[in-house]
Amino acid sequence: MSVIDVFWEFMQKYHPQLVNNDWLVDSQLVKSKDIINPEMRKIIPLDMLEVNLILFYYDGNSKDIVFLFQNNKGKQNIAIGLLSDDEFLNAFKL
């Protein structure tokens, strides 16, 4: 399933109140050890030293951020979740 499909399925199922926002996306390859949030870091398999981190956010609001982890080649989705006000709300392994 594509990144966009995973994002919209997650949003419609778990956070429908946020669906109508004008979402933007950014991605980068990061080292697993550099992820600051401990709950997010726990989701990543221990043997993965790098992950592709895809962030969804909407213009004018840094409060709600959806994150999606993929393997470092961007071929396998690992997990998706939501941070709101830097608080880990929920995440699901894919």
Tab-separated table of C-alpha atoms in Angstrom:
chain	number	residue	atom	x	y	z
A	1	MET	CA	0.000	0.000	0.000
A	2	SER	CA	1.337	3.448	-0.855
A	3	VAL	CA	2.340	5.960	1.813
A	4	ILE	CA	-0.577	8.209	0.905
A	5	ASP	CA	-3.057	5.328	1.107
A	6	VAL	CA	-1.718	4.283	4.523
A	7	PHE	CA	-1.949	7.900	5.739
A	8	TRP	CA	-5.551	8.416	4.596
A	9	GLU	CA	-6.713	5.056	5.933
A	10	PHE	CA	-5.149	5.846	9.325
A	11	MET	CA	-6.663	9.342	9.409
A	12	GLN	CA	-10.167	8.279	8.368
A	13	LYS	CA	-10.238	5.404	10.849
A	14	TYR	CA	-8.605	6.981	13.928
A	15	HIS	CA	-8.611	10.776	13.489
A	16	PRO	CA	-11.498	11.773	11.200
A	17	GLN	CA	-11.673	15.206	12.834
A	18	LEU	CA	-8.322	16.034	11.161
A	19	VAL	CA	-9.071	14.747	7.647
A	20	ASN	CA	-10.176	18.085	6.184
A	21	ASN	CA	-6.902	19.884	6.934
A	22	ASP	CA	-4.541	20.781	4.092
A	23	TRP	CA	-1.799	18.235	4.835
A	24	LEU	CA	1.817	18.598	3.688
A	25	VAL	CA	4.445	15.867	3.680
A	26	ASP	CA	8.191	15.646	4.172
A	27	SER	CA	10.515	12.673	4.396
A	28	GLN	CA	14.099	11.959	5.311
A	29	LEU	CA	16.357	9.071	6.148
A	30	VAL	CA	17.233	9.137	9.862
A	31	LYS	CA	19.268	7.001	12.216
A	32	SER	CA	17.002	5.154	14.632
A	33	LYS	CA	19.109	6.266	17.609
A	34	ASP	CA	18.530	9.935	16.656
A	35	ILE	CA	14.758	9.740	17.160
A	36	ILE	CA	14.139	11.684	20.351
A	37	ASN	CA	10.674	10.455	21.336
A	38	PRO	CA	11.120	7.149	23.248
A	39	GLU	CA	7.670	5.803	22.297
A	40	MET	CA	8.447	6.335	18.618
A	41	ARG	CA	11.867	4.716	18.968
A	42	LYS	CA	10.312	1.579	20.562
A	43	ILE	CA	8.264	0.931	17.410
A	44	ILE	CA	11.335	0.526	15.216
A	45	PRO	CA	12.788	-3.000	15.036
A	46	LEU	CA	16.095	-3.174	16.926
A	47	ASP	CA	18.026	-4.367	13.885
A	48	MET	CA	17.062	-1.291	11.821
A	49	LEU	CA	19.795	1.303	12.168
A	50	GLU	CA	18.161	3.720	9.708
A	51	VAL	CA	14.534	4.353	8.786
A	52	ASN	CA	12.759	6.506	6.281
A	53	LEU	CA	10.717	8.949	8.385
A	54	ILE	CA	7.735	10.474	6.627
A	55	LEU	CA	6.045	13.376	8.410
A	56	PHE	CA	2.597	14.695	7.599
A	57	TYR	CA	1.659	18.100	8.996
A	58	TYR	CA	-0.661	20.911	8.054
A	59	ASP	CA	0.215	24.481	7.338
A	60	GLY	CA	0.045	26.860	10.276
A	61	ASN	CA	-0.105	24.135	12.909
A	62	SER	CA	2.811	22.259	14.370
A	63	LYS	CA	0.535	20.694	16.981
A	64	ASP	CA	-0.539	17.582	15.063
A	65	ILE	CA	2.086	15.499	13.268
A	66	VAL	CA	1.498	12.102	11.708
A	67	PHE	CA	4.630	9.994	11.349
A	68	LEU	CA	5.171	6.937	9.206
A	69	PHE	CA	8.269	4.756	9.394
A	70	GLN	CA	9.530	2.733	6.451
A	71	ASN	CA	12.647	0.642	5.998
A	72	ASN	CA	15.628	2.643	4.764
A	73	LYS	CA	14.853	1.820	1.115
A	74	GLY	CA	11.242	3.015	1.420
A	75	LYS	CA	9.870	-0.374	0.347
A	76	GLN	CA	8.252	-1.609	3.580
A	77	ASN	CA	5.913	0.314	5.886
A	78	ILE	CA	6.730	-0.295	9.548
A	79	ALA	CA	4.390	1.870	11.642
A	80	ILE	CA	2.213	4.973	11.609
A	81	GLY	CA	1.143	7.203	14.488
A	82	LEU	CA	0.113	10.643	15.676
A	83	LEU	CA	1.857	13.148	17.905
A	84	SER	CA	-0.217	16.060	19.207
A	85	ASP	CA	1.447	18.839	21.194
A	86	ASP	CA	4.545	16.576	21.317
A	87	GLU	CA	2.456	13.924	23.095
A	88	PHE	CA	2.418	10.425	21.661
A	89	LEU	CA	-1.259	9.657	21.071
A	90	ASN	CA	-1.260	6.368	19.218
A	91	ALA	CA	0.665	4.252	16.760
A	92	PHE	CA	0.150	1.029	14.903
A	93	LYS	CA	2.628	-1.414	13.446
A	94	LEU	CA	1.925	-2.175	9.811
